[in-house]
Short mmCIF file of C-alpha atoms in Angstrom, two decimals:
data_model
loop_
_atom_site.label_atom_id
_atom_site.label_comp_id
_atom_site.label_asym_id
_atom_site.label_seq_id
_atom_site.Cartn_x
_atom_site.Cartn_y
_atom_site.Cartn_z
CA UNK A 1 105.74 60.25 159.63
CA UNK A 2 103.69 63.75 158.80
CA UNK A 3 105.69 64.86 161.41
CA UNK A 4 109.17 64.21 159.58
CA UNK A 5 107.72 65.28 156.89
CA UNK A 6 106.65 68.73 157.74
CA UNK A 7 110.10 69.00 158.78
CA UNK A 8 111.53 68.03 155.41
CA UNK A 9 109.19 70.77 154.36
CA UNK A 10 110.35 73.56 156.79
CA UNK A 11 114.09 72.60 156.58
CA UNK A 12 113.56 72.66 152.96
CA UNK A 13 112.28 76.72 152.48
CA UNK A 14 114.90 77.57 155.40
CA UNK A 15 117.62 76.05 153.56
CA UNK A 16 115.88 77.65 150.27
CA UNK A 17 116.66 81.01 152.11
CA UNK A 18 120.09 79.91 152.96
CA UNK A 19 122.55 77.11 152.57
CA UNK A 20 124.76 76.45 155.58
CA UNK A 21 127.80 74.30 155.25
CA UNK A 22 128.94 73.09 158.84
CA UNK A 23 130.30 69.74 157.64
CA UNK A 24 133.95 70.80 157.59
CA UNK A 25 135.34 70.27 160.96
CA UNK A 26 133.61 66.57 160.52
CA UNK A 27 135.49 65.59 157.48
CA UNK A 28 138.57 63.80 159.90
CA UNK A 29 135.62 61.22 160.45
CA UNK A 30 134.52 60.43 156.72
CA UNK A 31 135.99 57.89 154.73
CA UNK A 32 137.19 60.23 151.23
CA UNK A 33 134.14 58.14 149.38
CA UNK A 34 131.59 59.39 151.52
CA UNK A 35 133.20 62.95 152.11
CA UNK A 36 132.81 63.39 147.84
CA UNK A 37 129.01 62.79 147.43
CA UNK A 38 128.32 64.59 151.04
CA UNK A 39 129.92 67.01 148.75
CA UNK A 40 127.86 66.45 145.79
CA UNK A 41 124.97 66.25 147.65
CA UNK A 42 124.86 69.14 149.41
CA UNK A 43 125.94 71.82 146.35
CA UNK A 44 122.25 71.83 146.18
CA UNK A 45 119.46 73.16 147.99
CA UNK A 46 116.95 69.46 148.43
CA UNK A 47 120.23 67.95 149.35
CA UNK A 48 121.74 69.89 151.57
CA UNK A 49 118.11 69.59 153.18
CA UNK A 50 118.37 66.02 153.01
CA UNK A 51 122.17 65.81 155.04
CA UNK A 52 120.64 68.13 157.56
CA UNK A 53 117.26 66.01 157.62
CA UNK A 54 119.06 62.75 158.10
CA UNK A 55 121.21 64.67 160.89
CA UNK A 56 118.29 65.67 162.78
CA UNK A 57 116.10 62.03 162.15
CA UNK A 58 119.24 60.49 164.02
CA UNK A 59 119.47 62.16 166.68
CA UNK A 60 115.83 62.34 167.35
CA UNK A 61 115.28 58.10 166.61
CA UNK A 62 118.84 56.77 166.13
CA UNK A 63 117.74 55.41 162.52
CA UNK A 64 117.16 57.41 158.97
CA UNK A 65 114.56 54.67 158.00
CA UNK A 66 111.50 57.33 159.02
CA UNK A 67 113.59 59.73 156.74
CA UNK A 68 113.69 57.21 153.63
CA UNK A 69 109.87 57.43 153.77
CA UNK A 70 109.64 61.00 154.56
CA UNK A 71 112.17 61.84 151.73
CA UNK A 72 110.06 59.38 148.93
CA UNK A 73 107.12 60.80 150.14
CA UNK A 74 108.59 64.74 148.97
CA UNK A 75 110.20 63.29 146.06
CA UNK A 76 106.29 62.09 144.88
CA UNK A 77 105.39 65.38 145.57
CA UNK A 78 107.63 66.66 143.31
CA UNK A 79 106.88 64.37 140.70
CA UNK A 80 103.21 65.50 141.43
CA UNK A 81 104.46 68.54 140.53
CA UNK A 82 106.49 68.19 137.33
CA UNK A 83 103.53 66.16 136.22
CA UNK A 84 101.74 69.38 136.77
CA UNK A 85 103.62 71.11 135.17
CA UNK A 86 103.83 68.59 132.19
CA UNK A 87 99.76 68.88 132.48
CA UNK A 88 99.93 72.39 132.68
CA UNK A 89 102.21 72.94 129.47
CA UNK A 90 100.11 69.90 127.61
CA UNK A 91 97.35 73.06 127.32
CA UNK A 92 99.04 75.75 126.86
CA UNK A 93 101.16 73.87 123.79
CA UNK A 94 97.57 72.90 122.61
CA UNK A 95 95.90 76.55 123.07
CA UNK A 96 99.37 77.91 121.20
CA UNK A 97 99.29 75.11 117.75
CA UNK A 98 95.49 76.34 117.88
CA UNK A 99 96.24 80.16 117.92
CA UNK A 100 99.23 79.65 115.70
CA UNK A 101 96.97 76.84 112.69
CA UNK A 102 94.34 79.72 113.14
CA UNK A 103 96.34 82.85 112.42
CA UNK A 104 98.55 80.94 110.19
CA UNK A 105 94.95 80.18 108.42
CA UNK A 106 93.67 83.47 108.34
CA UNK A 107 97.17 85.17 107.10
CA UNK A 108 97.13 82.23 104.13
CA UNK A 109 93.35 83.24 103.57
CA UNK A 110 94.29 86.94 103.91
CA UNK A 111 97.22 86.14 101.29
CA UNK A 112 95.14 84.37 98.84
CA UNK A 113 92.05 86.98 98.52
CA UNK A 114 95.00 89.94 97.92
CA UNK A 115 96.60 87.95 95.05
CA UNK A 116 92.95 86.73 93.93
CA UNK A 117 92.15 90.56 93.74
CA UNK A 118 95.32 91.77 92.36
CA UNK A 119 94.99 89.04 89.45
CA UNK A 120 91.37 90.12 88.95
CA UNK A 121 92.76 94.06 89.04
CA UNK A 122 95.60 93.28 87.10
CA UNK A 123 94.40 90.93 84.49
CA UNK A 124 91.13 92.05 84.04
CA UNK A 125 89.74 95.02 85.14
CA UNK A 126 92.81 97.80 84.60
CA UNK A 127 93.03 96.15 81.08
CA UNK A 128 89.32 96.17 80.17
CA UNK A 129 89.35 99.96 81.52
CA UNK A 130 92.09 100.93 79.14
CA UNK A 131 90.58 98.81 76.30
CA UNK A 132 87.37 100.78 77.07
CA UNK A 133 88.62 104.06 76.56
CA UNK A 134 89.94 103.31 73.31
CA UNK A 135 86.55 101.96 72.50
CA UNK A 136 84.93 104.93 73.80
CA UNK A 137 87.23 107.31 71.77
CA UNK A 138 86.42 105.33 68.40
CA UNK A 139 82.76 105.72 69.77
CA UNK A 140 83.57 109.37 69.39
CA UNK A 141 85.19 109.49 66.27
CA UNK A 142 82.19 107.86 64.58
CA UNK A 143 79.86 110.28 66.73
CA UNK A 144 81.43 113.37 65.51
CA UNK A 145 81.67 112.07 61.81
CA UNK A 146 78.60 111.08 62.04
CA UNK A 147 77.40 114.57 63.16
CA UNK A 148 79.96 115.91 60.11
CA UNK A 149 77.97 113.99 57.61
CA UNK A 150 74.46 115.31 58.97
CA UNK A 151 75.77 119.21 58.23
CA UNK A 152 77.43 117.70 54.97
CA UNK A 153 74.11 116.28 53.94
CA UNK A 154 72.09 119.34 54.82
CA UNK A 155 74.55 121.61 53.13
CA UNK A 156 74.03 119.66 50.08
CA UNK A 157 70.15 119.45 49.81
CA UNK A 158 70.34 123.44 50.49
CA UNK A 159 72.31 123.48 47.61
CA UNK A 160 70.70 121.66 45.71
CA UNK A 161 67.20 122.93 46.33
CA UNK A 162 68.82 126.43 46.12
CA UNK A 163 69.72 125.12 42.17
CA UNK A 164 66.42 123.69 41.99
CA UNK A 165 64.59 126.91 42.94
CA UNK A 166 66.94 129.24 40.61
CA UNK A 167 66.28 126.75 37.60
CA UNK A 168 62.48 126.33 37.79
CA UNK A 169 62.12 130.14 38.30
CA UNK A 170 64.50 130.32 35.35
CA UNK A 171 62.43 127.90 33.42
CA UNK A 172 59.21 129.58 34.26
CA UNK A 173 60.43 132.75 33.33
CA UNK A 174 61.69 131.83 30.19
CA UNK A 175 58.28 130.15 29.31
CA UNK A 176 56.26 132.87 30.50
CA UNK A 177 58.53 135.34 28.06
CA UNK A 178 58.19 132.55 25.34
CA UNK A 179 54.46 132.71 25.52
CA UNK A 180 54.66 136.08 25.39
CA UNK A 181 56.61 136.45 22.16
CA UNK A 182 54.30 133.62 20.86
CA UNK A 183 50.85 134.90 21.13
CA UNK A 184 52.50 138.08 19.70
CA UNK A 185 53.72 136.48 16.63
CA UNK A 186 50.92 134.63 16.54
CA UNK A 187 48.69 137.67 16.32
CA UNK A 188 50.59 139.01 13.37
CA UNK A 189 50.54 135.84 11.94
CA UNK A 190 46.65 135.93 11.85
CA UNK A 191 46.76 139.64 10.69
CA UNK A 192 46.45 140.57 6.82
CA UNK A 193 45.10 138.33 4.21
CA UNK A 194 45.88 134.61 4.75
CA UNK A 195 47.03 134.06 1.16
CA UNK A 196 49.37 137.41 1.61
CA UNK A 197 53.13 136.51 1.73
CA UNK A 198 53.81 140.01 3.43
CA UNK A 199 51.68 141.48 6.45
CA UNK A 200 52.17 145.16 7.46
CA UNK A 201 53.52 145.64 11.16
CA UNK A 202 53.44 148.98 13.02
CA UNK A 203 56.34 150.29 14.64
CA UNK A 204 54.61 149.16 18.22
CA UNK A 205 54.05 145.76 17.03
CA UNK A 206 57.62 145.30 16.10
CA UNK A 207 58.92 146.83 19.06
CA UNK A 208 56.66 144.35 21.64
CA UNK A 209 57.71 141.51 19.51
CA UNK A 210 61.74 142.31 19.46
CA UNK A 211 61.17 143.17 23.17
CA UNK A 212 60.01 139.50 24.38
CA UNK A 213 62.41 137.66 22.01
CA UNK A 214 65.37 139.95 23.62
CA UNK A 215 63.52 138.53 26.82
CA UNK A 216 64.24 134.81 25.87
CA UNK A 217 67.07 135.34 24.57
CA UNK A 218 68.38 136.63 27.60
CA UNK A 219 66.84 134.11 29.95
CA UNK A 220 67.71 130.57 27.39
CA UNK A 221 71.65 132.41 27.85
CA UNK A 222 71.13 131.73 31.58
CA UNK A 223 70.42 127.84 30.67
CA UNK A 224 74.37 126.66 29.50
CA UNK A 225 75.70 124.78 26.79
CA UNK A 226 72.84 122.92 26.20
CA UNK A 227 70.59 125.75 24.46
CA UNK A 228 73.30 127.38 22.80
CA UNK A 229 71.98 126.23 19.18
CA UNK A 230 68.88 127.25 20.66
CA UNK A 231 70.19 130.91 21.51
CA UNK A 232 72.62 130.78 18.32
CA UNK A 233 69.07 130.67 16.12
CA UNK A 234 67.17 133.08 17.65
CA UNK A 235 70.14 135.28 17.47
CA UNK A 236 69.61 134.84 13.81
CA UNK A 237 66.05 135.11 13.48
CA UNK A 238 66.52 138.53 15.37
CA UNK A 239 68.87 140.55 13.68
CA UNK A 240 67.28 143.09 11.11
CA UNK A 241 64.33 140.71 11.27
CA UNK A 242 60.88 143.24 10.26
CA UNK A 243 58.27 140.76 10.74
CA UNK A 244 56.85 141.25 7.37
CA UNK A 245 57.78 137.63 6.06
CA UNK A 246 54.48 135.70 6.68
CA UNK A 247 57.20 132.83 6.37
CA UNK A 248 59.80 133.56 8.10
CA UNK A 249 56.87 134.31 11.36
CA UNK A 250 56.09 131.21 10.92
CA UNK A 251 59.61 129.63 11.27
CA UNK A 252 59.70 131.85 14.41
CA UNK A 253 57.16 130.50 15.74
CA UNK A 254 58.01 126.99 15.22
CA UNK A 255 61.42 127.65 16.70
CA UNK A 256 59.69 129.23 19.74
CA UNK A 257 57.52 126.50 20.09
CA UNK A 258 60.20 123.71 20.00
CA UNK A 259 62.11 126.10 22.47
CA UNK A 260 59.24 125.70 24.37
CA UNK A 261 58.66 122.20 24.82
CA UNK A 262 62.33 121.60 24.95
CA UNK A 263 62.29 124.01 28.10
CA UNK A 264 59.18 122.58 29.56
CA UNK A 265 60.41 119.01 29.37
CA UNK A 266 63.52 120.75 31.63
CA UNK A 267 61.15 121.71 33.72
CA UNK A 268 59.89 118.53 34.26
CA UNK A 269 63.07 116.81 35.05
CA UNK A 270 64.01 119.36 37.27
CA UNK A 271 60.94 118.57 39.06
CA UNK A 272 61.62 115.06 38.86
CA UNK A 273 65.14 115.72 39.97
CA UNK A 274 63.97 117.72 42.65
CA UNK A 275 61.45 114.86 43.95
CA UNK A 276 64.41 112.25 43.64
CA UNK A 277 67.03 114.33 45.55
CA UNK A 278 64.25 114.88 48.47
CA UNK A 279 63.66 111.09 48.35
CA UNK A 280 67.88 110.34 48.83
CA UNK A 281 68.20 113.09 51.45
CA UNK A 282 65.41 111.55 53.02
CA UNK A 283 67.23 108.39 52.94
CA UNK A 284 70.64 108.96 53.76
CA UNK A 285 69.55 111.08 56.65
CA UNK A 286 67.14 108.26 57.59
CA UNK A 287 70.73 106.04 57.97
CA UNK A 288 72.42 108.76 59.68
CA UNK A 289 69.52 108.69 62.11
CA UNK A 290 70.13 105.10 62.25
CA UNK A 291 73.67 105.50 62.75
CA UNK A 292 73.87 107.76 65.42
CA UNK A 293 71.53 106.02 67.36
CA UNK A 294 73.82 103.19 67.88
CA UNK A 295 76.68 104.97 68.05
CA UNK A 296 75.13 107.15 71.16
CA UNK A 297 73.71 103.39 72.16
CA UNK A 298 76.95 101.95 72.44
CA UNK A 299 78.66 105.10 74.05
CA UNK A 300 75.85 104.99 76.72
CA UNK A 301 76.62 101.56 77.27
CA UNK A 302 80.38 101.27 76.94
CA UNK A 303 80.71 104.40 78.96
CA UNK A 304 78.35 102.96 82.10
CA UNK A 305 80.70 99.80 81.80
CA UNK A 306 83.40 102.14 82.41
CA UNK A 307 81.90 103.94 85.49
CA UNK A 308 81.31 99.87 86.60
CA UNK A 309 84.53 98.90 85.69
CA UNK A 310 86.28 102.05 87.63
CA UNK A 311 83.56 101.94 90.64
CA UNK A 312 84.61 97.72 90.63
CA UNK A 313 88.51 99.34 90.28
CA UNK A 314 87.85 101.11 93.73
CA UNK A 315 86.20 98.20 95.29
CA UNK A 316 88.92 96.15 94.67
CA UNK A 317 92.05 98.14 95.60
CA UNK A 318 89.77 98.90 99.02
CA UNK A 319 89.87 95.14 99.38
CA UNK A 320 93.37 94.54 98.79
CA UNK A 321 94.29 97.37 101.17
CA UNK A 322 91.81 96.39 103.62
CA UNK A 323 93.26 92.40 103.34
CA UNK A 324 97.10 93.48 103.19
CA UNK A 325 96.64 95.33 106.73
CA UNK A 326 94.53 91.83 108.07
CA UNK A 327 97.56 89.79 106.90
CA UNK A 328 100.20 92.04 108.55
CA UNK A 329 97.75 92.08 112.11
CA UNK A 330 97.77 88.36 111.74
CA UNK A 331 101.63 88.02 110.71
CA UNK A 332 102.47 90.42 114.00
CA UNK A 333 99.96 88.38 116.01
CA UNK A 334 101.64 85.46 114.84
CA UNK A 335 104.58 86.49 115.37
CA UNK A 336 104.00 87.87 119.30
CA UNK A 337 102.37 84.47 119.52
CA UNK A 338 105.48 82.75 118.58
CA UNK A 339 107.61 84.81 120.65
CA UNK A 340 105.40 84.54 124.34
CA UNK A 341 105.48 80.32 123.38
CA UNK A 342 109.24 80.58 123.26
CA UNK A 343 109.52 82.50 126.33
CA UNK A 344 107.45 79.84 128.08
CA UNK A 345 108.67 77.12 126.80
CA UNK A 346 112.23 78.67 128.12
CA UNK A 347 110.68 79.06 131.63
CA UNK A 348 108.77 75.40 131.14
CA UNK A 349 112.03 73.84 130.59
CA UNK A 350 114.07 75.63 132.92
CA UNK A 351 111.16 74.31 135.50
CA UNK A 352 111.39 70.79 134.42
CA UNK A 353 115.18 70.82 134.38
CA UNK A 354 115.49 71.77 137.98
CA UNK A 355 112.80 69.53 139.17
CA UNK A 356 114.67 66.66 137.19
CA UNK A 357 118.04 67.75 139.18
CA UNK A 358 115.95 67.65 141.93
CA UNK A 359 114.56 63.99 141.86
CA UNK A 360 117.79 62.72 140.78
CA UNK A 361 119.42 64.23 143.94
CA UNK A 362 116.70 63.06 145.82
CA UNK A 363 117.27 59.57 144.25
CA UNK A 364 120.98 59.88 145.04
CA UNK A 365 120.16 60.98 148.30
CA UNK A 366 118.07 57.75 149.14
CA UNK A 367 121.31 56.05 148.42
CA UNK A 368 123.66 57.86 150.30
CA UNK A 369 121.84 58.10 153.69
CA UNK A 370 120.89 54.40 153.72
CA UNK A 371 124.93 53.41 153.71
CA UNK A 372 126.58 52.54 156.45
CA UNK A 373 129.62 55.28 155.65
CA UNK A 374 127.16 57.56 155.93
CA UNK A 375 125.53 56.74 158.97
CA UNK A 376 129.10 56.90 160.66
CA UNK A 377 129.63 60.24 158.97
CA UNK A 378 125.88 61.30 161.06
CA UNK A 379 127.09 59.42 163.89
CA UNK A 380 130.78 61.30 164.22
CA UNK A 381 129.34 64.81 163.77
CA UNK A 382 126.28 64.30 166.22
CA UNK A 383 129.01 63.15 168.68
CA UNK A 384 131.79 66.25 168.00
CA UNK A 385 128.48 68.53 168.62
#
């Protein structure tokens, strides 16, 4: 039996190698039946073996019964080795739906973070960047207004004080002169006999006196609107005045002294003035302080935002680049994937077909040899040899 089979085996890769047909001059002895799956039979390689086998098995023992055994025994081994191949194919079918649910996983996952990103760029960060910059440039606006009103402010207490000073040395001056004029008309006042209506005045006298009210009348002119009765009077008093009038010194002398205290109570408020103006400087640069402070607050901390936002901006589009070249290294690994499986599973079935044709000519084959037709068809060519 191992015999006959090892030469099913060897008449098998000989006839593998090539195919003789030496059945023709044999056909005058077959039955037309017989002659048609002899036919059939041997148009392929195993069965062509199998004629030849039974030919040989015949003429060694007389009988094909060794060669039924011999030729189930090779058709298990081939369905050993489909089942192989079935085997075989089981794991690399598993090792591909692996491969293919892996990349397929990591191209979704690869998929999902770039749309995940380019929501979060497009939705969130580009527009908060843009929104910042408007915020930044109102930051700016308020900055540089504020720094406006700061000069504005300053500009106005100089001008003010500036008033201020040129008022109170006004004032002064004009009280200083008043004085003056006073403690000369005073003197002539006291001069002469107290009952006198007339006093004598020298020429030096007069001229001293006319002097210092020219003086205040000069520096009251300086004063506006308010004094002009004032400076209308003394005008008055002035003009071809001799100072010989006890009475009429006296009236001067009044009228300087209301002057006076009318000019000192000026004084006063300008002080006052002065002391309030200092106080709402104070203050409203107190609020500009205040106000710039959180305007350069919030542009310090809008403006790092920004630098986040646009540093986070980077990040991102990184990501997405890096993710949108994972996704097309998984789609082409995929894809190569898919291709190789196709090509095996061409060769796989191409394997399995012809080992299919092969057991079913095998099967035919049992048939065939173990008919009587077909023994005379063995038994008429082993005799015309």
């Amino acid at each position: 039996m191992k015999r006959l089979f090892s030469i099913l085996m060897l008449l098998y890769i000989v006839t593998s190698t090539s195919i003789q047909n030496n059945q023709g001059v044999m056909d005058q002895y077959v039955n037309p039946g017989v002659q048609q799956q002899i036919d059939e039979l041997t148009q392929s390689k195993i069965g062509h073996l199998v004629v030849d086998l039974a030919e040989v098995t015949v003429r060694v023992t007389g009988a094909v019964d060794s060669l039924t055994e011999g030729v189930k025994a090779f058709g298990r081994q081939i369905e050993e080795r489909l089942k192989l191949e079935n085997t075989q194919w089981e794991v690399v079918e598993s090792e591909h739906n692996a491969k293919v649910i892996s990349l397929s996983s990591q191209a979704n996952q690869a998929e999902f973070d770039i749309n995940r990103e380019k929501k979060v760029l497009n939705s969130e960060l580009i527009p908060r960047l843009h929104e910042l910059d408007d915020i930044l440039l109102g930051l700016k606006a308020k900055q540089t207004d504020n720094a406006q009103s700061f000069k504005e402010a300053e500009a106005a207490r100089n001008t003010q004080h500036q008033s201020f000073v040129l008022t109170t040395t006004e004032f002064t001056d004009a009280l200083r002169n008043i004085d003056e004029a006073l403690d000369l008309l005073t003197d002539l006042f006291k001069s002469g006999e107290v009952r006198a209506a007339f006093i004598e005045v020298s020429d030096e006298q007069k001229h001293k006196v006319n002097k210092a009210l020219r003086q205040v009348k000069a520096n009251t002119e300086n004063f506006g609107h308010q004094y002009s009765s004032f400076i209308q009077a003394l005008t008055n008093l002035t003009e071809g005045f001799n100072f010989k009038d006890r009475q009429v010194l006296k009236e001067m002398c009044d009228f300087l002294n209301s002057l006076r205290l009318n000019i000192f109570d000026a004084l006063t408020k300008a002080y006052k003035d002065e002391d309030s103006q200092k106080q709402q400087d104070e203050l409203r640069r107190q609020q500009l302080t205040a106000e710039k402070a959180v305007f350069d607050q919030q542009y310090a901390d809008f403006y790092q935002e920004r630098e986040d936002k646009t540093v986070r901006i980077s990040d991102v589009q990184t990501m997405i680049s890096t993710r949108e070249t994972d996704l097309k290294a998984y789609q082409d690994r995929l894809r190569t994937e898919n291709n190789n499986y196709s090509a095996n599973l061409k060769i796989h079935d191409d394997i399995v077909s012809s080992v299919q044709q092969e057991l079913a000519v095998l099967a035919k084959a049992l048939q065939v040899v173990q008919t009587p037709p077909f023994l005379d068809f063995l038994n008429g060519r082993i005799a015309k040899a």
